GROMACS .gro file of C-alpha atoms in nm:
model
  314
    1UNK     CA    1  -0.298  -4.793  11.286
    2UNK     CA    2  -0.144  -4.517  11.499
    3UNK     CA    3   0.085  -4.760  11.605
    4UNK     CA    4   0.211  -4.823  11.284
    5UNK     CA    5   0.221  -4.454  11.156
    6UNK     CA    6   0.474  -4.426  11.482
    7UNK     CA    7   0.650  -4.667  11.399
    8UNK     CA    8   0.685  -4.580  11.002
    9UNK     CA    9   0.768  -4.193  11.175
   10UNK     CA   10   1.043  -4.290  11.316
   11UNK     CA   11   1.172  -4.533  11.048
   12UNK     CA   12   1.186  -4.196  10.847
   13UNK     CA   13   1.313  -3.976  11.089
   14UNK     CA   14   1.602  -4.225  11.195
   15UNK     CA   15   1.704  -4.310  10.835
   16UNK     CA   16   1.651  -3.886  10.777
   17UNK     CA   17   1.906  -3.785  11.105
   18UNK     CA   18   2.169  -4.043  10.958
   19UNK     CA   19   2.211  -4.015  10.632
   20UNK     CA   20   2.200  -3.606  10.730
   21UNK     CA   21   2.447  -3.661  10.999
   22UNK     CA   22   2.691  -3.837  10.766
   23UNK     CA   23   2.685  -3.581  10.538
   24UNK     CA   24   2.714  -3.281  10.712
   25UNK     CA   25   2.997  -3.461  10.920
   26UNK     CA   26   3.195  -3.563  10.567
   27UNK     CA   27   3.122  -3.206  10.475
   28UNK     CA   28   3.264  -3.012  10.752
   29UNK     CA   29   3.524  -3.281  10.799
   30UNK     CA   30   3.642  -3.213  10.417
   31UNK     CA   31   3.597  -2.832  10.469
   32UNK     CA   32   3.895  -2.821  10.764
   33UNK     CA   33   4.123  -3.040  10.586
   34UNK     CA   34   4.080  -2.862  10.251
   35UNK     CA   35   4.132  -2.505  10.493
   36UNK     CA   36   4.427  -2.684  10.658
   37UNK     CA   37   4.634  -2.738  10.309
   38UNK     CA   38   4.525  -2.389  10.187
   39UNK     CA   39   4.652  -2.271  10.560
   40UNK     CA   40   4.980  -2.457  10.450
   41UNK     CA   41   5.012  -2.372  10.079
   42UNK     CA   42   4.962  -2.004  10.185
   43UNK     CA   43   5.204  -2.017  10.462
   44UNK     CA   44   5.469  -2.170  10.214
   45UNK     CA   45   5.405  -1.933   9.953
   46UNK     CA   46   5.467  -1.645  10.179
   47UNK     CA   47   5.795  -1.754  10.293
   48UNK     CA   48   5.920  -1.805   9.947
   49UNK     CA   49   5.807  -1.455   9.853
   50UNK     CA   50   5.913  -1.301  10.125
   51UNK     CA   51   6.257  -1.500  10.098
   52UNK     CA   52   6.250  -1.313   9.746
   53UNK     CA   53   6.232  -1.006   9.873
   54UNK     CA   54   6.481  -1.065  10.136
   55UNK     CA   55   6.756  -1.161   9.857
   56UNK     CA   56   6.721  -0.813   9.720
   57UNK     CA   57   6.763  -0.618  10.036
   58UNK     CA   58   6.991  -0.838  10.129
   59UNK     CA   59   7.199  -0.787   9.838
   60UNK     CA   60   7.204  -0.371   9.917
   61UNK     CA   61   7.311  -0.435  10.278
   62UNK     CA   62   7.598  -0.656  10.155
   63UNK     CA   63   7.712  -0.410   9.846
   64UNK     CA   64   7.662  -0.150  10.132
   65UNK     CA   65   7.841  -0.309  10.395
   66UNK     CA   66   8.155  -0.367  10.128
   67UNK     CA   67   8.139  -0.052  10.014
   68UNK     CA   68   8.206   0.049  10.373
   69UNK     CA   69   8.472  -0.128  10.467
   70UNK     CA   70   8.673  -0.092  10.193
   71UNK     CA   71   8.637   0.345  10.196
   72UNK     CA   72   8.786   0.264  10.601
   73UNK     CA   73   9.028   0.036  10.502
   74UNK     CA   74   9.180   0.226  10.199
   75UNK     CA   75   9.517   0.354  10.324
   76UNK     CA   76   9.549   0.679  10.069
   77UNK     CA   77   9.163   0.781  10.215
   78UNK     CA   78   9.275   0.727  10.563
   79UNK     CA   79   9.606   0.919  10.496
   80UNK     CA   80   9.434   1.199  10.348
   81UNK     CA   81   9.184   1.271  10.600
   82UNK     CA   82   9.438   1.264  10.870
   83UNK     CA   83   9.496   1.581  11.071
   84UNK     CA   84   9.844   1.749  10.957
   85UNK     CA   85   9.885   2.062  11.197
   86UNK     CA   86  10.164   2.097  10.978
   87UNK     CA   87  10.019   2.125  10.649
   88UNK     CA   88   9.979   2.426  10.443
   89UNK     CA   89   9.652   2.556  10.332
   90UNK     CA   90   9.749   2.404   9.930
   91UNK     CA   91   9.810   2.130  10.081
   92UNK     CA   92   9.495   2.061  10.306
   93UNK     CA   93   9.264   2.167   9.997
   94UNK     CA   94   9.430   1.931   9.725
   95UNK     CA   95   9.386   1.674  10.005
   96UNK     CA   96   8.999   1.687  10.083
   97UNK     CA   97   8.998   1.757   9.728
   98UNK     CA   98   9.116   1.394   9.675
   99UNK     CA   99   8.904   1.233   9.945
  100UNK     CA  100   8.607   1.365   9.764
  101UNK     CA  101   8.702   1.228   9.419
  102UNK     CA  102   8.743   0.867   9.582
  103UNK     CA  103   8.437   0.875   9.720
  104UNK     CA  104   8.252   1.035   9.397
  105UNK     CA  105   8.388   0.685   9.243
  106UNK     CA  106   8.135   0.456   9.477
  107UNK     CA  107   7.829   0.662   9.402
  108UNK     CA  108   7.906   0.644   9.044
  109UNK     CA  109   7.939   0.302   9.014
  110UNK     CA  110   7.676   0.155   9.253
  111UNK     CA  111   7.328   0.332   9.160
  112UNK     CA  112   7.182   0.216   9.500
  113UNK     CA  113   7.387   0.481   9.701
  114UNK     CA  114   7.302   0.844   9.708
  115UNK     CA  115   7.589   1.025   9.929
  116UNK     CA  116   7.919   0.914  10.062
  117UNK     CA  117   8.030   1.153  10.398
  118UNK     CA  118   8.296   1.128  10.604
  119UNK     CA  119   8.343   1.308  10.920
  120UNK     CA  120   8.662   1.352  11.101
  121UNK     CA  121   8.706   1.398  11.509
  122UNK     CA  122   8.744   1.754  11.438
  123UNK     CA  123   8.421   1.830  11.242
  124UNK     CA  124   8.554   1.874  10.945
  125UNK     CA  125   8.322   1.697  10.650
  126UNK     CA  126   8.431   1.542  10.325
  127UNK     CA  127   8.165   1.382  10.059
  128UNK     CA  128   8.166   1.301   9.713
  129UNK     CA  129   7.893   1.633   9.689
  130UNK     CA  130   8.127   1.910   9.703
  131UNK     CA  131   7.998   2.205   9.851
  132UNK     CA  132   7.696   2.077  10.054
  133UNK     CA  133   7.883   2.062  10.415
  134UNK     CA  134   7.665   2.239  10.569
  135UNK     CA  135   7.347   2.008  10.494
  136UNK     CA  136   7.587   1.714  10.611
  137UNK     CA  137   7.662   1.869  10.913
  138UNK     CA  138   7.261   1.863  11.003
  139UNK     CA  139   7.289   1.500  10.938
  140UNK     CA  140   7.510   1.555  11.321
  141UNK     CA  141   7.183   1.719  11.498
  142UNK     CA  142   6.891   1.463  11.361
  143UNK     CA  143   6.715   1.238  11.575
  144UNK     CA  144   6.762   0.903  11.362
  145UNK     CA  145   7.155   1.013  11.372
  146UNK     CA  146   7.143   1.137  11.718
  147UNK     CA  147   6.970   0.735  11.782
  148UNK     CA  148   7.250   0.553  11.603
  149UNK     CA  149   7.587   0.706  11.739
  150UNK     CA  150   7.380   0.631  12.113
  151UNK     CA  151   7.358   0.260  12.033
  152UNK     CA  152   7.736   0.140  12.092
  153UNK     CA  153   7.674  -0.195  12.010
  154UNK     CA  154   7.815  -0.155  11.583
  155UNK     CA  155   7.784   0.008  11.257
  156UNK     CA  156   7.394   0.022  11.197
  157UNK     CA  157   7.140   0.088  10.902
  158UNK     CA  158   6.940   0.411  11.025
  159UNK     CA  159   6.551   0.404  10.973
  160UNK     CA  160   6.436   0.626  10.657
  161UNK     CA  161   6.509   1.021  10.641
  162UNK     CA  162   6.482   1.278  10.408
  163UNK     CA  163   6.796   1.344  10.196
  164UNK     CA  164   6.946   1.560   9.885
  165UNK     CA  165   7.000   1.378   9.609
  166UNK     CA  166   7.019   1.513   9.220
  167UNK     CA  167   6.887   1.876   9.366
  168UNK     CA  168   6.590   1.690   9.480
  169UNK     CA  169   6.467   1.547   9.818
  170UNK     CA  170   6.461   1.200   9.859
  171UNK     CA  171   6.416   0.954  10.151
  172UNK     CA  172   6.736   0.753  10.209
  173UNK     CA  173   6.854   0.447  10.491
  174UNK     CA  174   7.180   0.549  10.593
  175UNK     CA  175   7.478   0.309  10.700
  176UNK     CA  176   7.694   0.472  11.018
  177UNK     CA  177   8.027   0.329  11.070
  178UNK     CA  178   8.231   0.462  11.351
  179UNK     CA  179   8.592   0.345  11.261
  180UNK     CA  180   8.964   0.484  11.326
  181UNK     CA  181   9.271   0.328  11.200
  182UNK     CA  182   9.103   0.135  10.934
  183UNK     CA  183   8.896  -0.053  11.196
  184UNK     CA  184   8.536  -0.072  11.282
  185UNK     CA  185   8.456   0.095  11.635
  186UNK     CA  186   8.265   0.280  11.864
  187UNK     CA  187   8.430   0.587  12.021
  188UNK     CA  188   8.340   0.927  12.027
  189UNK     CA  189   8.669   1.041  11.884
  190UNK     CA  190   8.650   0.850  11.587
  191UNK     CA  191   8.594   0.879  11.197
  192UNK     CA  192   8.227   0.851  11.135
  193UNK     CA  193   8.129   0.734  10.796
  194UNK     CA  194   7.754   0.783  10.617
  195UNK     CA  195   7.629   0.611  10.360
  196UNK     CA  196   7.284   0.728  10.188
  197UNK     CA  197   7.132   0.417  10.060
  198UNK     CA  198   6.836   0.536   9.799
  199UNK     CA  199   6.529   0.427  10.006
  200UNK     CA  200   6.338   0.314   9.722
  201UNK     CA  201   6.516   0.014   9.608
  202UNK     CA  202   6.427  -0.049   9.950
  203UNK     CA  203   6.062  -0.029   9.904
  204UNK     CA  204   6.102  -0.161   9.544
  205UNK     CA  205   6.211  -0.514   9.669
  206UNK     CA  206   5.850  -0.544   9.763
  207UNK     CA  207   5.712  -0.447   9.451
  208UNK     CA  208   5.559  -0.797   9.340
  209UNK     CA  209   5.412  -0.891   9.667
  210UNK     CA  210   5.296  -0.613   9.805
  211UNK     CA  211   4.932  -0.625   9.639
  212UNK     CA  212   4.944  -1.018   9.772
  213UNK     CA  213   4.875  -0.951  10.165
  214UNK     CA  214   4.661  -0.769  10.363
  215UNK     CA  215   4.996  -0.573  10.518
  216UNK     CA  216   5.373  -0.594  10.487
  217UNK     CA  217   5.577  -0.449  10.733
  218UNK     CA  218   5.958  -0.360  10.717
  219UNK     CA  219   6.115  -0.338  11.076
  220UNK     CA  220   6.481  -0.296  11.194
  221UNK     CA  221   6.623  -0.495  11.491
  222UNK     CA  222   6.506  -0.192  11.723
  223UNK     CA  223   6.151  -0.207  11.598
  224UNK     CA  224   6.149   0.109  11.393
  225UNK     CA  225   5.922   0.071  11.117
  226UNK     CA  226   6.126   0.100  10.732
  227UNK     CA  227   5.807  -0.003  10.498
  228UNK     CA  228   5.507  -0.076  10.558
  229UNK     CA  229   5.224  -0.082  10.314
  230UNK     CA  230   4.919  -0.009  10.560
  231UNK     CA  231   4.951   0.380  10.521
  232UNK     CA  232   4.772   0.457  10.851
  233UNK     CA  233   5.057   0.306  11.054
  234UNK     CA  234   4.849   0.085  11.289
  235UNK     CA  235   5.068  -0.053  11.534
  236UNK     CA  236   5.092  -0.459  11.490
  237UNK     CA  237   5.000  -0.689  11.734
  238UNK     CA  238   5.213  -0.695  12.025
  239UNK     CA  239   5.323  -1.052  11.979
  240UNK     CA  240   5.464  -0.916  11.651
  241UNK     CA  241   5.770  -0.811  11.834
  242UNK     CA  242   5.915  -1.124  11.889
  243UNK     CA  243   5.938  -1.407  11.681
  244UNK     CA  244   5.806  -1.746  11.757
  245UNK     CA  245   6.130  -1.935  11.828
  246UNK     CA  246   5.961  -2.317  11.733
  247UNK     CA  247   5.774  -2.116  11.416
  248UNK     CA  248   5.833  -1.810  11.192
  249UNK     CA  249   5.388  -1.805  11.210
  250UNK     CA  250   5.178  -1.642  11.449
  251UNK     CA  251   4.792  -1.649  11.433
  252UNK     CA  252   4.487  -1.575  11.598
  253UNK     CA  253   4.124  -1.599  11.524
  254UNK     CA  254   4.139  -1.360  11.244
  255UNK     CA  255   4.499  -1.300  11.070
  256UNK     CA  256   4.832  -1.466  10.988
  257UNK     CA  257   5.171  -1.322  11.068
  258UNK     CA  258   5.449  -1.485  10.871
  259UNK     CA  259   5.796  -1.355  10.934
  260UNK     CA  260   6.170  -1.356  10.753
  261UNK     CA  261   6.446  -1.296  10.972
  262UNK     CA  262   6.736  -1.357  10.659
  263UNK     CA  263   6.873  -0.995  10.648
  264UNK     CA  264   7.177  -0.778  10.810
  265UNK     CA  265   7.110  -0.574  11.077
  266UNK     CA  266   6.822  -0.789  11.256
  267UNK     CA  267   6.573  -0.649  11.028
  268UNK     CA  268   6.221  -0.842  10.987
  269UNK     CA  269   5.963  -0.884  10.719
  270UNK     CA  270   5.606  -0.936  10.854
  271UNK     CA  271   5.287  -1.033  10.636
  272UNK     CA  272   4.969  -1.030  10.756
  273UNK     CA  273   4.720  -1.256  10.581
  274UNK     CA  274   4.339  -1.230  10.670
  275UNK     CA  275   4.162  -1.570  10.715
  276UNK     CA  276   3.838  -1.420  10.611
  277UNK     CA  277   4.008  -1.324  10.248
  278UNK     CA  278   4.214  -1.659  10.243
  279UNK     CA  279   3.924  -1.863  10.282
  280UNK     CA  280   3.673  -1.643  10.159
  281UNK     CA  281   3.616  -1.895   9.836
  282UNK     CA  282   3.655  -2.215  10.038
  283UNK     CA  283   3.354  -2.061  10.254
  284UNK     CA  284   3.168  -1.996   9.939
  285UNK     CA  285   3.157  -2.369   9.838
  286UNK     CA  286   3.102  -2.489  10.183
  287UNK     CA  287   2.775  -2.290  10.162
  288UNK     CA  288   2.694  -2.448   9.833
  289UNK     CA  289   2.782  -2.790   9.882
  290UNK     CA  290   2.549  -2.737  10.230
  291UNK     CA  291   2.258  -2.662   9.999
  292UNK     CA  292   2.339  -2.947   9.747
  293UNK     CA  293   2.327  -3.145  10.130
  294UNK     CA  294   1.969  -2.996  10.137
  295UNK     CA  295   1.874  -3.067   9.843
  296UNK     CA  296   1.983  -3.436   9.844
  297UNK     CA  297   1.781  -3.489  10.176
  298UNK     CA  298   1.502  -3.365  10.055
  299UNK     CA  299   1.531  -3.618   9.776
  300UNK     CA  300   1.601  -3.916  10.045
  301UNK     CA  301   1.301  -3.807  10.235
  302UNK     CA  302   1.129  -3.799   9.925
  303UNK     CA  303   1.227  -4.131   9.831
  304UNK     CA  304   1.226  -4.350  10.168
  305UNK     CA  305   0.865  -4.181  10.251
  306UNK     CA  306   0.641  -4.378  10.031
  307UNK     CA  307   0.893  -4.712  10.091
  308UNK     CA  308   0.860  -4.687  10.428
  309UNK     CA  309   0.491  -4.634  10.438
  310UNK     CA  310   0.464  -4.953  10.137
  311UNK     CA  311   0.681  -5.139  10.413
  312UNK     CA  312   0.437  -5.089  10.702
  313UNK     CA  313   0.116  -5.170  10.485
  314UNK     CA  314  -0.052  -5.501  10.643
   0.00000   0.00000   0.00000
């Protein structure tokens, strides 16, 4: 009898352990691939929005960036601003006068640029806002200005600063070309153009996607932060400042970092996914499709308890 109620014992508990251990293995097995295409569909996603938003800032650099070259290599500009010891005070005046109407021209017609300035060798400052000199020239004593014109490696886009725009105060990017002769250059004696690009149609590129991530982040090649949605300005991982080479993703236990790397000037988009909120749902049906596991082995044991015991009657 005893020997019999072992044996039926473990007739249940054997048939109980494999039918359970088949499950819960097909159920964990289909919750990691399911997370893996979620981990793949999310990653793709990203890019493309983030490619989005690249093609709009992208599209200001460029506009910016022709806009710049074409105010250095315009012959009656450069002609005007030049330094004639020679000229008489008429002259000099109808001259500025005429560097300032060009340049009122490229604000009017491209809504993403706030100020035009130009500043000659000798100090002397022309812009398409006539009469506001002396705010330009404290453009010449600020740090992000001070930063630029110390990094002789090209024209650069400077990281966000306060500017005056429609008799208002505004946060601008600025574009700093050191050029003479209608060239690009860096030298301390040369012509040193500004443009004020309106900062946000900067911020507005991320408009649609920035309610999508846990954190977007804005950085210039020299790892100034332009945008970034997380308010407190927690610094990113350190890993953050350099891209994968073999993979635009890092990762750790907890978040996703997906970068774009597709605009002027070096500058870098970063989202930052959690994998708690990404797989927040997928966790919530694990845990019910674990109880539907319970529930169907109570049913088996249910079931195989009375056959088993009908199979060991003598």
């Amino acid at each position: 009898m005893h020997v019999r109620m072992r044996i039926r014992t473990k007739l249940i508990l054997a048939t109980f352990c494999a039918v359970a251990l088949s499950l819960l293995v097909g159920a964990f097995f289909t919750y990691y691939h399911v997370s893996g295409i979620l981990r793949e569909q999310s990653i793709q996603y990203t890019m493309t929005k983030l490619s989005q938003n690249a093609q709009q800032i992208l599209r200001i650099q460029e506009q910016t960036i022709k806009i710049a070259e074409y105010i250095y290599g315009d012959k009656e500009i450069y002609e005007d601003l030049r330094i004639d010891k020679s000229a008489d005070l008429e002259t000099l005046y109808f001259q500025k006068k005429s560097v300032e109407e060009k340049l009122k021209t490229f604000t009017a017609l491209n809504d993403d640029i706030m100020n035009v300035v130009i500043v000659r060798p000798d100090g002397e400052i022309f812009s398409n806002n006539t009469g506001y000199e002396d705010f330009f020239a404290d453009y010449l004593k600020q740090d992000w200005y001070l930063d630029l014109i110390a990094d002789r490696s090209g024209p650069h886009f400077s990281r966000p600063h306060p500017s005056y725009y429609m008799n208002t105060w505004q946060p601008a990017v600025s574009y700093v070309v050191r050029y003479d002769k209608m060239d690009a250059l860096q030298r301390s004696d040369a012509y040193t153009l500004i443009i004020d690009v309106k900062y946000s149609r900067i911020a507005g590129a991320f408009g649609q996607s920035a309610g999508l991530y846990d954190r977007i982040v804005l950085q210039n090649g020299r790892g100034e932060t332009l945008y970034d949605t997380d308010g407190s300005g927690t610094p990113l991982p350190a890993e953050a400042a350099k891209l994968a080479e073999d993979s635009p993703v890092l990762e750790d236990a907890h978040h996703m970092l997906i970068f774009n790397q597709s605009m002027k000037d070096d500058w870098t988009q970063i989202a930052v996914i959690s994998k708690d909120r990404l797989f927040a749902k997928l966790k919530n049906i694990l845990y019910v499709f674990l109880l539907m596991i319970a529930g169907s082995l109570l049913i088996i044991l249910a079931i195989i308890t009375p056959v088993v015991s009908a199979m060991m009657k003598p």
